[in-house]
Amino acid sequence: MIISMKPGASKQEIDHVCERLQELGYKSHPIVGTERTVIGGIGSGGNKEAVMESIAAAPGVESVVPISQPFKFVSKESKPGKTEIKLGKHGLGGKEFIIFAGPCSVESEEQVIETAIAVKKAGAQILRGGAFKPRTSPYDFQGLEEVGLKLLANAREKTGMAVCTEVMSTEDVSMVAEYSDILQIGARNMQNFNLLKRVGKTNRPVMLKRGLSSTIKEFLLSAEYIVTSGNPDVFLCERGIRTFETYTRNTLDISAVPVLQELTHLPVIVDPSHATGKRSLIPSMCKASIAAGADGLMVEVHPNPEKAFSDGPQSLRLPDFAKLMQDLQPYLNLWKSERGG
Ligand code: PEP
Ligand code: MN
């Protein structure tokens, strides 16, 4: 169950609810927000209805809502509407469709700026680019690290675009949060629980990518880690999962989009680049994602994919991206009319 305390409820009232929960055989998980405190009551002891009634009668309690899902705060049951997350001057999860675009890796000042200017002109809202790269082989390019973060911050200054970049380790979180507007948790770190808790302590929106072999339940429980650590601004990125198929880099689980929209109030975006690994498949998978009800897309774009330090074969050239944005317009118009925009 989720217990919402009244705005301005006192510490004694909050502590009293936590104590009552414990007495009734439940674990309490308070999250202190700016406006109000909400308390997760986790357990299954006793007569649930009687427990809820008893808690609802405690001083300072505004409402008690039962949550049947294992992921409590991110579940739709806890919040019927959608969460809208402010990303720079844009809002993800509402009436605006958000496109993240940019290179797989930040490589040089010219490469980032040229890409940023081109993707912005074509209509993308957020610049992506990796400064810390989780590579399968230790011999592959590992990223420019802080130098790369500086190049991204410089691109933000020049274009006004908010930037999104991956953070791979707890010790880098403060530094990455200093330069980047959005923190990305990569697929390989989806269950790095210490990292999830650490980004949950920041005030930056977090993009959580689905793990290579993770179920939707595991994905949502990972999001729950971030939210219960204090950061409500989490959005999910479906980026393909491992299956027996090898023609594509991964298998884009397009049904994950409506499933997630059914289960959670968090925004959902799709990354067709890592899902397919092939440039030629990006446009159709973008269209499918929009039709499936995604809130946004993340697409890798590079001025010269043949020379890219990573993921060249799946990166769109700058003119390809501009054409893609034009081709998506009718789909985006339909999407907007469905969202009432
Ligand atoms: C990325 O987006 O840069 C990336 C490494 O993706 P993933 O974590 O989904 O493999
Ligand atoms: Mn990549």
mmCIF file of C-alpha atoms and ligand atoms in Angstrom:
data_model
loop_
_atom_site.group_PDB
_atom_site.id
_atom_site.type_symbol
_atom_site.label_atom_id
_atom_site.label_comp_id
_atom_site.label_asym_id
_atom_site.label_seq_id
_atom_site.Cartn_x
_atom_site.Cartn_y
_atom_site.Cartn_z
ATOM 1 C CA MET A 1 0.000 0.000 0.000
ATOM 2 C CA ILE A 2 1.017 3.610 -0.499
ATOM 3 C CA ILE A 3 0.182 6.085 2.226
ATOM 4 C CA SER A 4 0.128 9.752 1.225
ATOM 5 C CA MET A 5 0.607 12.055 4.169
ATOM 6 C CA LYS A 6 -1.113 15.445 4.166
ATOM 7 C CA PRO A 7 1.124 18.330 3.039
ATOM 8 C CA GLY A 8 2.742 19.666 6.187
ATOM 9 C CA ALA A 9 2.294 16.443 8.206
ATOM 10 C CA SER A 10 4.652 16.500 11.189
ATOM 11 C CA LYS A 11 7.619 14.201 11.739
ATOM 12 C CA GLN A 12 5.803 12.632 14.712
ATOM 13 C CA GLU A 13 2.811 11.840 12.497
ATOM 14 C CA ILE A 14 5.081 10.251 9.877
ATOM 15 C CA ASP A 15 6.992 8.255 12.512
ATOM 16 C CA HIS A 16 3.720 7.146 14.076
ATOM 17 C CA VAL A 17 2.478 5.732 10.737
ATOM 18 C CA CYS A 18 5.795 3.876 10.264
ATOM 19 C CA GLU A 19 5.526 2.426 13.777
ATOM 20 C CA ARG A 20 1.907 1.364 13.238
ATOM 21 C CA LEU A 21 2.894 -0.364 9.983
ATOM 22 C CA GLN A 22 5.643 -2.252 11.768
ATOM 23 C CA GLU A 23 3.254 -3.314 14.545
ATOM 24 C CA LEU A 24 0.880 -4.635 11.899
ATOM 25 C CA GLY A 25 3.664 -6.682 10.278
ATOM 26 C CA TYR A 26 4.533 -4.327 7.415
ATOM 27 C CA LYS A 27 7.830 -2.732 6.431
ATOM 28 C CA SER A 28 7.657 1.028 6.009
ATOM 29 C CA HIS A 29 9.473 2.958 3.316
ATOM 30 C CA PRO A 30 9.019 6.720 3.663
ATOM 31 C CA ILE A 31 9.991 9.050 0.816
ATOM 32 C CA VAL A 32 10.184 12.668 1.877
ATOM 33 C CA GLY A 33 9.186 14.892 -1.043
ATOM 34 C CA THR A 34 9.190 18.658 -1.373
ATOM 35 C CA GLU A 35 5.406 18.887 -0.977
ATOM 36 C CA ARG A 36 4.529 15.832 1.043
ATOM 37 C CA THR A 37 5.834 12.532 2.385
ATOM 38 C CA VAL A 38 4.595 9.276 0.924
ATOM 39 C CA ILE A 39 5.140 5.993 2.731
ATOM 40 C CA GLY A 40 5.305 2.598 1.089
ATOM 41 C CA GLY A 41 3.839 -0.109 3.320
ATOM 42 C CA ILE A 42 5.323 -3.401 2.123
ATOM 43 C CA GLY A 43 3.999 -6.754 3.337
ATOM 44 C CA SER A 44 0.949 -8.979 3.303
ATOM 45 C CA GLY A 45 0.226 -9.540 6.968
ATOM 46 C CA GLY A 46 -3.209 -9.690 8.555
ATOM 47 C CA ASN A 47 -6.444 -8.538 7.071
ATOM 48 C CA LYS A 48 -5.248 -6.011 4.513
ATOM 49 C CA GLU A 49 -8.472 -4.013 4.509
ATOM 50 C CA ALA A 50 -8.441 -3.686 8.289
ATOM 51 C CA VAL A 51 -4.774 -2.653 8.211
ATOM 52 C CA MET A 52 -5.515 -0.009 5.580
ATOM 53 C CA GLU A 53 -8.466 1.316 7.586
ATOM 54 C CA SER A 54 -6.381 1.526 10.709
ATOM 55 C CA ILE A 55 -3.584 3.408 8.921
ATOM 56 C CA ALA A 56 -6.071 5.731 7.207
ATOM 57 C CA ALA A 57 -7.348 6.751 10.659
ATOM 58 C CA ALA A 58 -3.883 7.818 11.870
ATOM 59 C CA PRO A 59 -3.316 11.569 12.244
ATOM 60 C CA GLY A 60 -1.759 13.318 9.238
ATOM 61 C CA VAL A 61 -2.761 10.611 6.730
ATOM 62 C CA GLU A 62 -4.485 11.838 3.586
ATOM 63 C CA SER A 63 -5.015 8.595 1.673
ATOM 64 C CA VAL A 64 -4.103 4.916 1.602
ATOM 65 C CA VAL A 65 -4.039 3.092 -1.729
ATOM 66 C CA PRO A 66 -3.560 -0.673 -2.108
ATOM 67 C CA ILE A 67 -0.867 -1.700 -4.634
ATOM 68 C CA SER A 68 -0.871 -5.287 -5.844
ATOM 69 C CA GLN A 69 2.236 -4.993 -8.035
ATOM 70 C CA PRO A 70 5.708 -5.714 -6.582
ATOM 71 C CA PHE A 71 6.891 -2.355 -7.933
ATOM 72 C CA LYS A 72 4.890 0.083 -5.811
ATOM 73 C CA PHE A 73 5.782 3.711 -6.469
ATOM 74 C CA VAL A 74 6.282 3.330 -10.224
ATOM 75 C CA SER A 75 3.080 1.338 -10.720
ATOM 76 C CA LYS A 76 0.036 2.809 -12.377
ATOM 77 C CA GLU A 77 -1.971 1.851 -9.300
ATOM 78 C CA SER A 78 -0.036 4.419 -7.269
ATOM 79 C CA LYS A 79 -0.705 7.231 -9.754
ATOM 80 C CA PRO A 80 -3.420 7.032 -12.388
ATOM 81 C CA GLY A 81 -2.071 9.823 -14.623
ATOM 82 C CA LYS A 82 1.296 9.927 -16.378
ATOM 83 C CA THR A 83 4.441 11.438 -14.958
ATOM 84 C CA GLU A 84 5.721 14.298 -17.035
ATOM 85 C CA ILE A 85 9.437 14.956 -16.703
ATOM 86 C CA LYS A 86 10.969 18.316 -17.468
ATOM 87 C CA LEU A 87 13.997 17.957 -19.716
ATOM 88 C CA GLY A 88 15.439 21.443 -20.282
ATOM 89 C CA LYS A 89 12.600 23.400 -21.876
ATOM 90 C CA HIS A 90 10.776 20.250 -22.973
ATOM 91 C CA GLY A 91 8.441 17.841 -21.215
ATOM 92 C CA LEU A 92 8.629 14.052 -21.655
ATOM 93 C CA GLY A 93 5.528 11.966 -20.957
ATOM 94 C CA GLY A 94 2.990 14.638 -21.865
ATOM 95 C CA LYS A 95 1.841 16.119 -25.147
ATOM 96 C CA GLU A 96 5.293 16.539 -26.650
ATOM 97 C CA PHE A 97 7.096 13.691 -28.447
ATOM 98 C CA ILE A 98 10.782 13.919 -27.498
ATOM 99 C CA ILE A 99 13.642 12.876 -29.760
ATOM 100 C CA PHE A 100 17.105 12.245 -28.341
ATOM 101 C CA ALA A 101 19.762 12.178 -31.047
ATOM 102 C CA GLY A 102 23.533 12.257 -31.267
ATOM 103 C CA PRO A 103 26.609 10.114 -31.596
ATOM 104 C CA CYS A 104 27.194 6.846 -29.777
ATOM 105 C CA SER A 105 30.483 8.229 -28.413
ATOM 106 C CA VAL A 106 31.668 11.782 -27.994
ATOM 107 C CA GLU A 107 34.826 11.827 -30.125
ATOM 108 C CA SER A 108 35.878 15.437 -30.767
ATOM 109 C CA GLU A 109 34.618 18.994 -30.532
ATOM 110 C CA GLU A 110 33.889 19.194 -34.271
ATOM 111 C CA GLN A 111 32.032 15.865 -34.276
ATOM 112 C CA VAL A 112 29.767 16.806 -31.353
ATOM 113 C CA ILE A 113 29.035 20.347 -32.481
ATOM 114 C CA GLU A 114 28.397 19.384 -36.100
ATOM 115 C CA THR A 115 26.027 16.620 -34.977
ATOM 116 C CA ALA A 116 24.282 18.785 -32.376
ATOM 117 C CA ILE A 117 23.610 21.604 -34.836
ATOM 118 C CA ALA A 118 22.328 19.171 -37.474
ATOM 119 C CA VAL A 119 20.029 17.148 -35.197
ATOM 120 C CA LYS A 120 18.613 20.309 -33.638
ATOM 121 C CA LYS A 121 17.905 21.779 -37.084
ATOM 122 C CA ALA A 122 16.171 18.539 -38.056
ATOM 123 C CA GLY A 123 13.915 18.741 -34.978
ATOM 124 C CA ALA A 124 15.551 16.711 -32.176
ATOM 125 C CA GLN A 125 15.126 18.171 -28.690
ATOM 126 C CA ILE A 126 17.876 16.417 -26.677
ATOM 127 C CA LEU A 127 21.528 15.749 -27.541
ATOM 128 C CA ARG A 128 22.844 12.315 -26.607
ATOM 129 C CA GLY A 129 26.483 11.201 -26.566
ATOM 130 C CA GLY A 130 28.583 8.821 -24.508
ATOM 131 C CA ALA A 131 31.621 10.034 -22.569
ATOM 132 C CA PHE A 132 31.860 6.842 -20.497
ATOM 133 C CA LYS A 133 31.342 3.845 -22.770
ATOM 134 C CA PRO A 134 30.396 0.371 -21.528
ATOM 135 C CA ARG A 135 32.191 -1.728 -24.160
ATOM 136 C CA THR A 136 32.065 -5.502 -24.452
ATOM 137 C CA SER A 137 35.805 -5.649 -25.140
ATOM 138 C CA PRO A 138 38.398 -3.884 -22.987
ATOM 139 C CA TYR A 139 40.347 -3.184 -26.211
ATOM 140 C CA ASP A 140 37.545 -1.031 -27.643
ATOM 141 C CA PHE A 141 37.281 2.757 -27.245
ATOM 142 C CA GLN A 142 36.236 3.460 -23.658
ATOM 143 C CA GLY A 143 35.199 7.113 -24.018
ATOM 144 C CA LEU A 144 36.781 10.529 -23.466
ATOM 145 C CA GLU A 145 35.447 10.682 -19.886
ATOM 146 C CA GLU A 146 35.613 14.190 -18.389
ATOM 147 C CA VAL A 147 36.926 15.695 -21.635
ATOM 148 C CA GLY A 148 33.844 14.248 -23.350
ATOM 149 C CA LEU A 149 31.542 15.688 -20.667
ATOM 150 C CA LYS A 150 33.064 19.120 -21.279
ATOM 151 C CA LEU A 151 32.459 18.778 -25.017
ATOM 152 C CA LEU A 152 28.805 17.926 -24.342
ATOM 153 C CA ALA A 153 28.418 20.918 -22.004
ATOM 154 C CA ASN A 154 29.992 23.087 -24.687
ATOM 155 C CA ALA A 155 27.511 21.754 -27.270
ATOM 156 C CA ARG A 156 24.661 22.594 -24.889
ATOM 157 C CA GLU A 157 25.950 26.137 -24.591
ATOM 158 C CA LYS A 158 26.208 26.516 -28.360
ATOM 159 C CA THR A 159 22.838 24.963 -29.246
ATOM 160 C CA GLY A 160 20.689 25.336 -26.122
ATOM 161 C CA MET A 161 19.933 21.598 -26.227
ATOM 162 C CA ALA A 162 19.767 19.648 -22.970
ATOM 163 C CA VAL A 163 22.266 16.769 -22.950
ATOM 164 C CA CYS A 164 21.987 13.135 -21.927
ATOM 165 C CA THR A 165 24.987 10.942 -21.177
ATOM 166 C CA GLU A 166 25.708 7.642 -19.471
ATOM 167 C CA VAL A 167 27.148 7.276 -15.985
ATOM 168 C CA MET A 168 28.711 3.878 -15.317
ATOM 169 C CA SER A 169 29.940 4.078 -11.788
ATOM 170 C CA THR A 170 28.864 5.498 -8.425
ATOM 171 C CA GLU A 171 32.099 7.440 -8.064
ATOM 172 C CA ASP A 172 31.434 9.364 -11.296
ATOM 173 C CA VAL A 173 27.844 10.371 -10.515
ATOM 174 C CA SER A 174 28.617 13.827 -9.056
ATOM 175 C CA MET A 175 30.905 14.712 -11.947
ATOM 176 C CA VAL A 176 28.508 13.523 -14.656
ATOM 177 C CA ALA A 177 25.595 15.315 -12.939
ATOM 178 C CA GLU A 178 27.637 18.521 -12.933
ATOM 179 C CA TYR A 179 27.898 18.537 -16.739
ATOM 180 C CA SER A 180 24.820 16.637 -17.914
ATOM 181 C CA ASP A 181 21.117 17.484 -17.717
ATOM 182 C CA ILE A 182 20.051 13.833 -17.842
ATOM 183 C CA LEU A 183 21.810 10.763 -16.401
ATOM 184 C CA GLN A 184 21.661 7.602 -18.476
ATOM 185 C CA ILE A 185 21.910 4.169 -16.875
ATOM 186 C CA GLY A 186 22.983 1.741 -19.571
ATOM 187 C CA ALA A 187 21.544 -1.705 -20.234
ATOM 188 C CA ARG A 188 24.549 -3.413 -18.642
ATOM 189 C CA ASN A 189 24.027 -1.485 -15.434
ATOM 190 C CA MET A 190 20.263 -1.861 -15.123
ATOM 191 C CA GLN A 191 20.751 -4.055 -12.065
ATOM 192 C CA ASN A 192 23.728 -2.226 -10.592
ATOM 193 C CA PHE A 193 21.718 -1.508 -7.468
ATOM 194 C CA ASN A 194 24.307 0.736 -5.826
ATOM 195 C CA LEU A 195 24.407 2.889 -8.944
ATOM 196 C CA LEU A 196 20.584 3.019 -9.057
ATOM 197 C CA LYS A 197 20.461 4.152 -5.430
ATOM 198 C CA ARG A 198 23.180 6.735 -6.058
ATOM 199 C CA VAL A 199 21.445 8.375 -9.062
ATOM 200 C CA GLY A 200 18.301 8.277 -6.939
ATOM 201 C CA LYS A 201 20.024 10.759 -4.649
ATOM 202 C CA THR A 202 20.600 13.312 -7.426
ATOM 203 C CA ASN A 203 18.192 15.908 -8.752
ATOM 204 C CA ARG A 204 18.795 14.996 -12.402
ATOM 205 C CA PRO A 205 16.241 13.074 -14.484
ATOM 206 C CA VAL A 206 17.382 9.493 -15.086
ATOM 207 C CA MET A 207 17.002 7.465 -18.266
ATOM 208 C CA LEU A 208 16.981 3.790 -17.315
ATOM 209 C CA LYS A 209 17.683 1.400 -20.184
ATOM 210 C CA ARG A 210 16.305 -2.122 -20.142
ATOM 211 C CA GLY A 211 18.906 -4.797 -19.390
ATOM 212 C CA LEU A 212 19.970 -7.140 -22.182
ATOM 213 C CA SER A 213 18.109 -10.091 -20.664
ATOM 214 C CA SER A 214 15.788 -8.389 -18.224
ATOM 215 C CA THR A 215 12.106 -8.997 -17.807
ATOM 216 C CA ILE A 216 9.681 -6.096 -17.630
ATOM 217 C CA LYS A 217 9.155 -6.800 -13.932
ATOM 218 C CA GLU A 218 12.908 -6.565 -13.272
ATOM 219 C CA PHE A 219 13.043 -3.375 -15.353
ATOM 220 C CA LEU A 220 10.309 -1.757 -13.248
ATOM 221 C CA LEU A 221 11.855 -2.943 -9.986
ATOM 222 C CA SER A 222 15.102 -1.242 -11.028
ATOM 223 C CA ALA A 223 13.163 1.972 -11.669
ATOM 224 C CA GLU A 224 11.614 1.490 -8.204
ATOM 225 C CA TYR A 225 15.140 1.536 -6.689
ATOM 226 C CA ILE A 226 15.766 5.008 -8.137
ATOM 227 C CA VAL A 227 12.372 6.378 -7.122
ATOM 228 C CA THR A 228 12.541 4.997 -3.583
ATOM 229 C CA SER A 229 16.000 6.550 -3.206
ATOM 230 C CA GLY A 230 14.353 9.948 -3.623
ATOM 231 C CA ASN A 231 14.361 10.739 -7.343
ATOM 232 C CA PRO A 232 10.901 10.607 -8.964
ATOM 233 C CA ASP A 233 12.147 11.737 -12.411
ATOM 234 C CA VAL A 234 12.829 8.393 -14.041
ATOM 235 C CA PHE A 235 11.999 7.345 -17.585
ATOM 236 C CA LEU A 236 12.397 3.992 -19.266
ATOM 237 C CA CYS A 237 14.141 3.105 -22.510
ATOM 238 C CA GLU A 238 13.361 -0.105 -24.391
ATOM 239 C CA ARG A 239 16.535 -0.893 -26.330
ATOM 240 C CA GLY A 240 16.021 -4.474 -27.455
ATOM 241 C CA ILE A 241 16.655 -7.732 -25.653
ATOM 242 C CA ARG A 242 18.717 -10.869 -26.302
ATOM 243 C CA THR A 243 16.883 -13.620 -28.153
ATOM 244 C CA PHE A 244 17.977 -16.534 -30.360
ATOM 245 C CA GLU A 245 17.817 -14.203 -33.395
ATOM 246 C CA THR A 246 21.200 -12.985 -34.613
ATOM 247 C CA TYR A 247 20.297 -11.061 -37.773
ATOM 248 C CA THR A 248 19.606 -7.988 -35.664
ATOM 249 C CA ARG A 249 21.894 -6.915 -32.801
ATOM 250 C CA ASN A 250 19.002 -7.405 -30.364
ATOM 251 C CA THR A 251 15.279 -8.014 -30.756
ATOM 252 C CA LEU A 252 13.204 -4.876 -30.332
ATOM 253 C CA ASP A 253 10.449 -5.817 -27.900
ATOM 254 C CA ILE A 254 7.885 -3.419 -29.287
ATOM 255 C CA SER A 255 5.161 -4.900 -27.105
ATOM 256 C CA ALA A 256 7.136 -3.706 -24.079
ATOM 257 C CA VAL A 257 5.929 -0.202 -24.941
ATOM 258 C CA PRO A 258 2.177 -0.763 -24.417
ATOM 259 C CA VAL A 259 2.914 -3.208 -21.583
ATOM 260 C CA LEU A 260 4.933 -0.548 -19.752
ATOM 261 C CA GLN A 261 2.312 2.103 -20.511
ATOM 262 C CA GLU A 262 -0.236 -0.220 -18.864
ATOM 263 C CA LEU A 263 1.902 -0.937 -15.803
ATOM 264 C CA THR A 264 3.628 2.341 -15.005
ATOM 265 C CA HIS A 265 3.093 6.097 -15.030
ATOM 266 C CA LEU A 266 6.738 6.678 -16.028
ATOM 267 C CA PRO A 267 7.463 7.856 -19.581
ATOM 268 C CA VAL A 268 8.737 5.239 -22.057
ATOM 269 C CA ILE A 269 11.060 5.834 -24.996
ATOM 270 C CA VAL A 270 12.518 3.464 -27.592
ATOM 271 C CA ASP A 271 16.103 3.189 -28.849
ATOM 272 C CA PRO A 272 15.902 1.479 -32.240
ATOM 273 C CA SER A 273 19.647 1.965 -32.841
ATOM 274 C CA HIS A 274 20.881 -0.486 -30.196
ATOM 275 C CA ALA A 275 17.811 -2.657 -30.711
ATOM 276 C CA THR A 276 18.589 -3.392 -34.360
ATOM 277 C CA GLY A 277 22.261 -2.512 -34.862
ATOM 278 C CA LYS A 278 21.462 -1.698 -38.495
ATOM 279 C CA ARG A 279 20.971 1.731 -40.035
ATOM 280 C CA SER A 280 18.473 0.471 -42.632
ATOM 281 C CA LEU A 281 16.041 -0.716 -39.943
ATOM 282 C CA ILE A 282 15.874 2.503 -37.939
ATOM 283 C CA PRO A 283 13.073 4.322 -39.847
ATOM 284 C CA SER A 284 10.581 1.453 -39.695
ATOM 285 C CA MET A 285 11.295 0.782 -36.024
ATOM 286 C CA CYS A 286 10.831 4.501 -35.250
ATOM 287 C CA LYS A 287 7.416 4.399 -36.912
ATOM 288 C CA ALA A 288 6.488 1.226 -35.035
ATOM 289 C CA SER A 289 7.542 2.832 -31.730
ATOM 290 C CA ILE A 290 5.403 5.907 -32.322
ATOM 291 C CA ALA A 291 2.433 3.715 -33.279
ATOM 292 C CA ALA A 292 2.967 1.567 -30.158
ATOM 293 C CA GLY A 293 2.577 4.640 -27.951
ATOM 294 C CA ALA A 294 6.161 5.540 -26.983
ATOM 295 C CA ASP A 295 6.763 9.004 -25.501
ATOM 296 C CA GLY A 296 9.984 9.517 -27.415
ATOM 297 C CA LEU A 297 12.871 8.002 -29.346
ATOM 298 C CA MET A 298 16.620 7.839 -29.024
ATOM 299 C CA VAL A 299 18.579 7.597 -32.297
ATOM 300 C CA GLU A 300 22.321 7.432 -32.898
ATOM 301 C CA VAL A 301 23.567 9.907 -35.502
ATOM 302 C CA HIS A 302 27.134 10.511 -36.738
ATOM 303 C CA PRO A 303 28.619 12.880 -39.371
ATOM 304 C CA ASN A 304 30.815 10.077 -40.710
ATOM 305 C CA PRO A 305 29.670 6.640 -39.486
ATOM 306 C CA GLU A 306 32.458 4.834 -41.392
ATOM 307 C CA LYS A 307 34.965 6.527 -39.083
ATOM 308 C CA ALA A 308 32.890 6.319 -35.866
ATOM 309 C CA PHE A 309 34.759 5.082 -32.771
ATOM 310 C CA SER A 310 31.709 2.958 -31.862
ATOM 311 C CA ASP A 311 28.426 1.756 -33.380
ATOM 312 C CA GLY A 312 29.042 3.145 -36.890
ATOM 313 C CA PRO A 313 26.854 0.525 -38.653
ATOM 314 C CA GLN A 314 23.745 1.602 -36.739
ATOM 315 C CA SER A 315 24.406 5.353 -36.848
ATOM 316 C CA LEU A 316 22.441 7.509 -39.248
ATOM 317 C CA ARG A 317 24.300 10.075 -41.334
ATOM 318 C CA LEU A 318 23.200 13.677 -40.809
ATOM 319 C CA PRO A 319 21.082 13.851 -44.013
ATOM 320 C CA ASP A 320 19.546 10.421 -43.195
ATOM 321 C CA PHE A 321 18.425 11.812 -39.865
ATOM 322 C CA ALA A 322 16.941 14.947 -41.422
ATOM 323 C CA LYS A 323 15.012 12.763 -43.892
ATOM 324 C CA LEU A 324 13.868 10.456 -41.094
ATOM 325 C CA MET A 325 12.486 13.424 -39.162
ATOM 326 C CA GLN A 326 10.494 14.511 -42.204
ATOM 327 C CA ASP A 327 9.217 10.986 -42.821
ATOM 328 C CA LEU A 328 8.084 10.699 -39.202
ATOM 329 C CA GLN A 329 5.954 13.844 -39.355
ATOM 330 C CA PRO A 330 2.644 12.179 -40.366
ATOM 331 C CA TYR A 331 3.131 9.572 -37.618
ATOM 332 C CA LEU A 332 3.943 12.284 -35.077
ATOM 333 C CA ASN A 333 0.887 14.305 -36.128
ATOM 334 C CA LEU A 334 -1.325 11.298 -35.471
ATOM 335 C CA TRP A 335 0.455 10.694 -32.148
ATOM 336 C CA LYS A 336 -0.135 14.317 -31.145
ATOM 337 C CA SER A 337 -3.802 14.204 -32.033
ATOM 338 C CA GLU A 338 -4.186 11.055 -29.905
ATOM 339 C CA ARG A 339 -2.474 12.807 -26.975
ATOM 340 C CA GLY A 340 -4.727 15.808 -27.378
ATOM 341 C CA GLY A 341 -1.837 18.060 -28.424
HETATM 342 C C1 PEP B 1 24.162 3.795 -25.344
HETATM 343 O O1 PEP B 1 23.008 4.227 -25.460
HETATM 344 O O2 PEP B 1 25.145 4.493 -25.517
HETATM 345 C C2 PEP B 1 24.388 2.380 -24.955
HETATM 346 C C3 PEP B 1 25.583 1.929 -24.617
HETATM 347 O O3 PEP B 1 23.270 1.632 -24.984
HETATM 348 P P1 PEP B 1 22.890 0.293 -24.166
HETATM 349 O O4 PEP B 1 23.248 0.552 -22.738
HETATM 350 O O5 PEP B 1 21.408 0.200 -24.406
HETATM 351 O O6 PEP B 1 23.652 -0.832 -24.782
HETATM 352 MN MN MN B 2 25.964 3.058 -29.129
#
